[in-house]
């Protein structure tokens, strides 16, 4: 469905969020990029403000639960300050 952006109230966060892919879903806490690339490629840019990024050289088909658990452990030890 195509939505006109002329009538968006920029003071209304819901109207702005409705323009983006995640809409009303919570912003992600973690983004894991596999394959050795260290770029976002315009992937949900609006929703990544406070997301922690993890980059893996492992290609997606070989990405393991062990590596995922390691990332979760590393994330658990981050002192998140949310821009402060």
CSV table of N, CA, C and O in Angstrom, one decimal:
chain,number,residue,atom,x,y,z
A,1,UNK,N,0.9,-1.2,0.0
A,1,UNK,CA,0.0,0.0,0.0
A,1,UNK,C,0.9,1.2,0.0
A,1,UNK,O,1.8,1.4,0.8
A,2,UNK,N,0.7,2.1,-0.9
A,2,UNK,CA,1.4,3.3,-1.0
A,2,UNK,C,0.8,4.4,-0.1
A,2,UNK,O,-0.4,4.6,-0.1
A,3,UNK,N,1.7,5.0,0.7
A,3,UNK,CA,1.2,6.0,1.6
A,3,UNK,C,1.8,7.4,1.2
A,3,UNK,O,2.9,7.5,1.0
A,4,UNK,N,0.9,8.4,1.2
A,4,UNK,CA,1.4,9.7,0.9
A,4,UNK,C,2.2,10.2,2.1
A,4,UNK,O,1.8,10.1,3.3
A,5,UNK,N,3.4,10.8,1.9
A,5,UNK,CA,4.2,11.3,3.0
A,5,UNK,C,3.9,12.8,3.2
A,5,UNK,O,4.3,13.4,4.2
A,6,UNK,N,3.2,13.5,2.3
A,6,UNK,CA,2.9,14.9,2.5
A,6,UNK,C,2.1,15.2,3.8
A,6,UNK,O,2.3,16.2,4.4
A,7,UNK,N,1.3,14.2,4.3
A,7,UNK,CA,0.5,14.5,5.4
A,7,UNK,C,1.0,13.9,6.7
A,7,UNK,O,0.3,13.7,7.7
A,8,UNK,N,2.3,13.5,6.8
A,8,UNK,CA,2.9,12.9,8.0
A,8,UNK,C,3.2,14.0,9.0
A,8,UNK,O,3.8,15.0,8.7
A,9,UNK,N,2.7,13.8,10.2
A,9,UNK,CA,3.0,14.7,11.3
A,9,UNK,C,4.4,14.3,11.9
A,9,UNK,O,4.5,13.2,12.5
A,10,UNK,N,5.4,15.1,11.7
A,10,UNK,CA,6.7,14.7,12.1
A,10,UNK,C,6.9,14.7,13.6
A,10,UNK,O,7.9,14.2,14.2
A,11,UNK,N,5.9,15.2,14.3
A,11,UNK,CA,5.9,15.2,15.8
A,11,UNK,C,5.3,13.9,16.3
A,11,UNK,O,5.2,13.7,17.6
A,12,UNK,N,4.7,13.1,15.5
A,12,UNK,CA,4.0,11.9,15.9
A,12,UNK,C,4.9,10.7,15.5
A,12,UNK,O,5.0,10.3,14.4
A,13,UNK,N,5.6,10.1,16.6
A,13,UNK,CA,6.5,9.0,16.3
A,13,UNK,C,5.8,7.8,15.6
A,13,UNK,O,6.4,7.2,14.8
A,14,UNK,N,4.6,7.5,16.0
A,14,UNK,CA,3.9,6.4,15.3
A,14,UNK,C,3.8,6.6,13.8
A,14,UNK,O,4.0,5.7,13.0
A,15,UNK,N,3.4,7.8,13.4
A,15,UNK,CA,3.3,8.1,12.0
A,15,UNK,C,4.7,7.9,11.3
A,15,UNK,O,4.8,7.4,10.2
A,16,UNK,N,5.7,8.4,11.9
A,16,UNK,CA,7.1,8.2,11.3
A,16,UNK,C,7.5,6.8,11.3
A,16,UNK,O,7.9,6.3,10.3
A,17,UNK,N,7.3,6.0,12.4
A,17,UNK,CA,7.6,4.6,12.4
A,17,UNK,C,6.9,3.8,11.4
A,17,UNK,O,7.4,2.8,10.8
A,18,UNK,N,5.6,4.2,11.1
A,18,UNK,CA,4.9,3.5,10.1
A,18,UNK,C,5.5,3.6,8.7
A,18,UNK,O,5.1,2.8,7.8
A,19,UNK,N,6.4,4.5,8.5
A,19,UNK,CA,7.0,4.6,7.2
A,19,UNK,C,8.1,3.6,7.0
A,19,UNK,O,8.6,3.4,5.9
A,20,UNK,N,8.6,3.0,8.1
A,20,UNK,CA,9.8,2.1,8.0
A,20,UNK,C,9.4,0.7,8.1
A,20,UNK,O,8.3,0.3,8.6
A,21,UNK,N,10.3,-0.2,7.8
A,21,UNK,CA,10.1,-1.6,7.7
A,21,UNK,C,9.6,-2.2,9.0
A,21,UNK,O,8.7,-3.0,9.0
A,22,UNK,N,10.2,-1.9,10.2
A,22,UNK,CA,9.8,-2.5,11.4
A,22,UNK,C,8.6,-2.0,12.0
A,22,UNK,O,8.0,-2.5,13.0
A,23,UNK,N,8.1,-0.9,11.5
A,23,UNK,CA,6.9,-0.2,12.0
A,23,UNK,C,6.8,-0.1,13.5
A,23,UNK,O,7.7,0.5,14.1
A,24,UNK,N,5.9,-0.8,14.2
A,24,UNK,CA,5.8,-0.6,15.6
A,24,UNK,C,6.6,-1.7,16.4
A,24,UNK,O,6.5,-1.7,17.7
A,25,UNK,N,7.3,-2.6,15.7
A,25,UNK,CA,8.2,-3.5,16.5
A,25,UNK,C,9.3,-2.7,17.2
A,25,UNK,O,9.7,-1.7,16.8
A,26,UNK,N,9.8,-3.3,18.3
A,26,UNK,CA,10.9,-2.7,19.0
A,26,UNK,C,12.1,-2.6,18.2
A,26,UNK,O,12.3,-3.5,17.4
A,27,UNK,N,12.9,-1.6,18.4
A,27,UNK,CA,14.2,-1.6,17.7
A,27,UNK,C,15.1,-2.7,18.2
A,27,UNK,O,15.0,-3.1,19.4
A,28,UNK,N,15.9,-3.3,17.3
A,28,UNK,CA,16.7,-4.4,17.7
A,28,UNK,C,17.8,-4.0,18.7
A,28,UNK,O,18.4,-2.9,18.6
A,29,UNK,N,18.1,-4.9,19.6
A,29,UNK,CA,19.3,-4.7,20.6
A,29,UNK,C,20.6,-5.1,19.9
A,29,UNK,O,21.6,-4.5,20.2
A,30,UNK,N,20.5,-6.1,19.1
A,30,UNK,CA,21.7,-6.7,18.5
A,30,UNK,C,21.5,-6.8,17.0
A,30,UNK,O,20.4,-7.2,16.5
A,31,UNK,N,22.5,-6.5,16.2
A,31,UNK,CA,22.6,-6.8,14.7
A,31,UNK,C,23.8,-7.6,14.5
A,31,UNK,O,24.9,-7.1,14.8
A,32,UNK,N,23.7,-8.7,13.9
A,32,UNK,CA,24.8,-9.6,13.5
A,32,UNK,C,24.9,-9.6,12.0
A,32,UNK,O,24.0,-10.0,11.3
A,33,UNK,N,26.1,-9.2,11.5
A,33,UNK,CA,26.3,-9.2,10.1
A,33,UNK,C,27.4,-10.3,9.8
A,33,UNK,O,28.5,-10.2,10.3
A,34,UNK,N,27.0,-11.3,9.0
A,34,UNK,CA,27.9,-12.4,8.7
A,34,UNK,C,28.5,-12.1,7.4
A,34,UNK,O,28.2,-11.2,6.6
A,35,UNK,N,29.5,-13.0,7.0
A,35,UNK,CA,30.2,-12.9,5.7
A,35,UNK,C,31.3,-12.0,5.6
A,35,UNK,O,31.9,-11.8,4.6
A,36,UNK,N,31.7,-11.4,6.7
A,36,UNK,CA,32.9,-10.5,6.7
A,36,UNK,C,32.7,-9.1,6.3
A,36,UNK,O,33.6,-8.3,6.4
A,37,UNK,N,31.5,-8.7,6.0
A,37,UNK,CA,31.2,-7.4,5.5
A,37,UNK,C,31.0,-6.5,6.8
A,37,UNK,O,30.3,-6.9,7.7
A,38,UNK,N,31.5,-5.3,6.8
A,38,UNK,CA,31.4,-4.4,7.9
A,38,UNK,C,30.6,-3.1,7.3
A,38,UNK,O,31.2,-2.0,7.4
A,39,UNK,N,29.4,-3.4,6.9
A,39,UNK,CA,28.6,-2.3,6.4
A,39,UNK,C,27.1,-2.7,6.7
A,39,UNK,O,26.8,-3.9,6.9
A,40,UNK,N,26.3,-1.7,6.6
A,40,UNK,CA,24.8,-2.0,6.9
A,40,UNK,C,24.0,-2.1,5.6
A,40,UNK,O,22.9,-2.7,5.7
A,41,UNK,N,24.5,-1.6,4.5
A,41,UNK,CA,23.8,-1.7,3.3
A,41,UNK,C,22.3,-1.1,3.4
A,41,UNK,O,21.4,-1.7,2.9
A,42,UNK,N,22.2,0.0,4.1
A,42,UNK,CA,20.9,0.6,4.2
A,42,UNK,C,19.8,-0.2,4.9
A,42,UNK,O,18.6,0.0,4.8
A,43,UNK,N,20.3,-1.2,5.7
A,43,UNK,CA,19.3,-2.1,6.4
A,43,UNK,C,18.7,-1.5,7.6
A,43,UNK,O,19.5,-1.1,8.5
A,44,UNK,N,17.5,-1.3,7.6
A,44,UNK,CA,16.7,-0.7,8.7
A,44,UNK,C,17.4,0.4,9.5
A,44,UNK,O,17.4,0.5,10.7
A,45,UNK,N,18.0,1.4,8.8
A,45,UNK,CA,18.9,2.4,9.4
A,45,UNK,C,18.2,3.2,10.5
A,45,UNK,O,18.7,3.5,11.5
A,46,UNK,N,16.9,3.5,10.3
A,46,UNK,CA,16.2,4.3,11.2
A,46,UNK,C,16.1,3.6,12.6
A,46,UNK,O,16.0,4.2,13.6
A,47,UNK,N,16.0,2.3,12.6
A,47,UNK,CA,15.8,1.5,13.8
A,47,UNK,C,17.1,1.1,14.5
A,47,UNK,O,17.0,0.3,15.4
A,48,UNK,N,18.2,1.5,14.0
A,48,UNK,CA,19.5,1.0,14.6
A,48,UNK,C,20.2,1.9,15.5
A,48,UNK,O,21.4,1.7,15.8
A,49,UNK,N,19.6,3.0,16.0
A,49,UNK,CA,20.2,4.0,16.7
A,49,UNK,C,21.0,3.5,17.9
A,49,UNK,O,22.1,3.8,18.2
A,50,UNK,N,20.4,2.6,18.7
A,50,UNK,CA,21.0,2.1,20.0
A,50,UNK,C,21.3,0.6,19.8
A,50,UNK,O,21.5,-0.1,20.8
A,51,UNK,N,21.4,0.1,18.6
A,51,UNK,CA,21.7,-1.3,18.4
A,51,UNK,C,23.2,-1.5,18.5
A,51,UNK,O,24.0,-0.7,18.0
A,52,UNK,N,23.5,-2.7,19.1
A,52,UNK,CA,24.9,-3.1,19.2
A,52,UNK,C,25.2,-3.9,17.9
A,52,UNK,O,24.5,-4.8,17.6
A,53,UNK,N,26.3,-3.6,17.2
A,53,UNK,CA,26.7,-4.3,16.0
A,53,UNK,C,27.8,-5.4,16.3
A,53,UNK,O,28.7,-5.1,17.0
A,54,UNK,N,27.6,-6.5,15.7
A,54,UNK,CA,28.6,-7.6,15.7
A,54,UNK,C,28.8,-8.1,14.3
A,54,UNK,O,27.9,-8.3,13.6
A,55,UNK,N,30.1,-8.2,14.0
A,55,UNK,CA,30.4,-8.6,12.6
A,55,UNK,C,31.2,-9.9,12.7
A,55,UNK,O,32.1,-10.1,13.5
A,56,UNK,N,30.8,-10.9,11.8
A,56,UNK,CA,31.4,-12.2,11.8
A,56,UNK,C,31.9,-12.5,10.4
A,56,UNK,O,31.3,-12.2,9.4
A,57,UNK,N,33.1,-13.1,10.3
A,57,UNK,CA,33.7,-13.5,9.0
A,57,UNK,C,33.0,-14.7,8.5
A,57,UNK,O,33.1,-15.1,7.3
A,58,UNK,N,32.3,-15.4,9.4
A,58,UNK,CA,31.6,-16.7,9.0
A,58,UNK,C,30.5,-16.4,8.0
A,58,UNK,O,29.7,-15.4,8.2
A,59,UNK,N,30.4,-17.2,7.0
A,59,UNK,CA,29.3,-17.1,6.1
A,59,UNK,C,28.0,-17.6,6.7
A,59,UNK,O,28.1,-18.5,7.6
A,60,UNK,N,26.8,-17.1,6.4
A,60,UNK,CA,25.6,-17.5,7.1
A,60,UNK,C,25.3,-19.0,7.2
A,60,UNK,O,25.0,-19.5,8.3
A,61,UNK,N,25.5,-19.8,6.1
A,61,UNK,CA,25.2,-21.2,6.3
A,61,UNK,C,26.1,-21.9,7.3
A,61,UNK,O,25.6,-22.9,7.9
A,62,UNK,N,27.3,-21.4,7.6
A,62,UNK,CA,28.2,-22.0,8.6
A,62,UNK,C,28.1,-21.3,10.0
A,62,UNK,O,28.7,-21.8,10.9
A,63,UNK,N,27.3,-20.3,10.1
A,63,UNK,CA,27.2,-19.6,11.4
A,63,UNK,C,26.6,-20.5,12.4
A,63,UNK,O,25.5,-21.1,12.2
A,64,UNK,N,27.3,-20.7,13.5
A,64,UNK,CA,26.9,-21.7,14.5
A,64,UNK,C,26.2,-21.2,15.7
A,64,UNK,O,26.4,-20.0,16.0
A,65,UNK,N,25.6,-22.1,16.4
A,65,UNK,CA,25.0,-21.7,17.7
A,65,UNK,C,26.1,-21.3,18.7
A,65,UNK,O,26.0,-20.4,19.5
A,66,UNK,N,27.3,-21.9,18.6
A,66,UNK,CA,28.4,-21.6,19.4
A,66,UNK,C,28.9,-20.1,19.2
A,66,UNK,O,29.1,-19.4,20.1
A,67,UNK,N,28.9,-19.7,17.9
A,67,UNK,CA,29.3,-18.3,17.6
A,67,UNK,C,28.2,-17.4,18.1
A,67,UNK,O,28.5,-16.3,18.6
A,68,UNK,N,27.0,-17.8,17.9
A,68,UNK,CA,25.9,-16.9,18.4
A,68,UNK,C,25.9,-16.8,19.9
A,68,UNK,O,25.8,-15.7,20.4
A,69,UNK,N,26.1,-17.9,20.6
A,69,UNK,CA,26.2,-17.8,22.1
A,69,UNK,C,27.4,-16.9,22.5
A,69,UNK,O,27.3,-16.1,23.5
A,70,UNK,N,28.5,-16.9,21.8
A,70,UNK,CA,29.6,-16.0,22.0
A,70,UNK,C,29.3,-14.6,21.9
A,70,UNK,O,29.7,-13.7,22.7
A,71,UNK,N,28.5,-14.3,20.9
A,71,UNK,CA,28.0,-12.9,20.7
A,71,UNK,C,27.1,-12.5,21.8
A,71,UNK,O,27.2,-11.4,22.3
A,72,UNK,N,26.2,-13.4,22.2
A,72,UNK,CA,25.3,-13.1,23.3
A,72,UNK,C,26.1,-12.8,24.6
A,72,UNK,O,25.7,-11.9,25.4
A,73,UNK,N,27.1,-13.6,24.8
A,73,UNK,CA,27.9,-13.4,26.0
A,73,UNK,C,28.6,-12.0,26.0
A,73,UNK,O,28.7,-11.3,27.0
A,74,UNK,N,29.2,-11.7,24.8
A,74,UNK,CA,29.8,-10.4,24.6
A,74,UNK,C,28.8,-9.3,24.8
A,74,UNK,O,29.1,-8.3,25.5
A,75,UNK,N,27.6,-9.4,24.3
A,75,UNK,CA,26.6,-8.4,24.5
A,75,UNK,C,26.2,-8.2,25.9
A,75,UNK,O,26.0,-7.1,26.4
A,76,UNK,N,26.1,-9.3,26.7
A,76,UNK,CA,25.7,-9.3,28.1
A,76,UNK,C,26.7,-8.5,28.9
A,76,UNK,O,26.4,-8.0,30.0
A,77,UNK,N,28.0,-8.4,28.4
A,77,UNK,CA,29.0,-7.7,29.2
A,77,UNK,C,29.2,-6.2,28.7
A,77,UNK,O,30.1,-5.5,29.2
A,78,UNK,N,28.3,-5.7,27.8
A,78,UNK,CA,28.4,-4.4,27.4
A,78,UNK,C,27.6,-3.5,28.3
A,78,UNK,O,26.5,-3.8,28.7
A,79,UNK,N,28.3,-2.3,28.7
A,79,UNK,CA,27.6,-1.4,29.5
A,79,UNK,C,26.9,-0.4,28.6
A,79,UNK,O,27.5,0.6,28.1
A,80,UNK,N,25.6,-0.6,28.3
A,80,UNK,CA,24.9,0.2,27.3
A,80,UNK,C,24.5,1.5,28.0
A,80,UNK,O,23.9,1.5,29.0
A,81,UNK,N,24.8,2.6,27.3
A,81,UNK,CA,24.5,3.9,27.8
A,81,UNK,C,23.5,4.7,27.1
A,81,UNK,O,23.1,5.8,27.4
A,82,UNK,N,23.0,4.1,25.9
A,82,UNK,CA,21.9,4.7,25.2
A,82,UNK,C,22.2,6.2,24.9
A,82,UNK,O,21.3,7.1,25.1
A,83,UNK,N,23.4,6.5,24.4
A,83,UNK,CA,23.7,7.8,23.9
A,83,UNK,C,24.2,8.8,25.0
A,83,UNK,O,24.5,9.9,24.7
A,84,UNK,N,24.3,8.3,26.2
A,84,UNK,CA,24.8,9.2,27.3
A,84,UNK,C,26.3,9.1,27.4
A,84,UNK,O,26.9,8.2,27.2
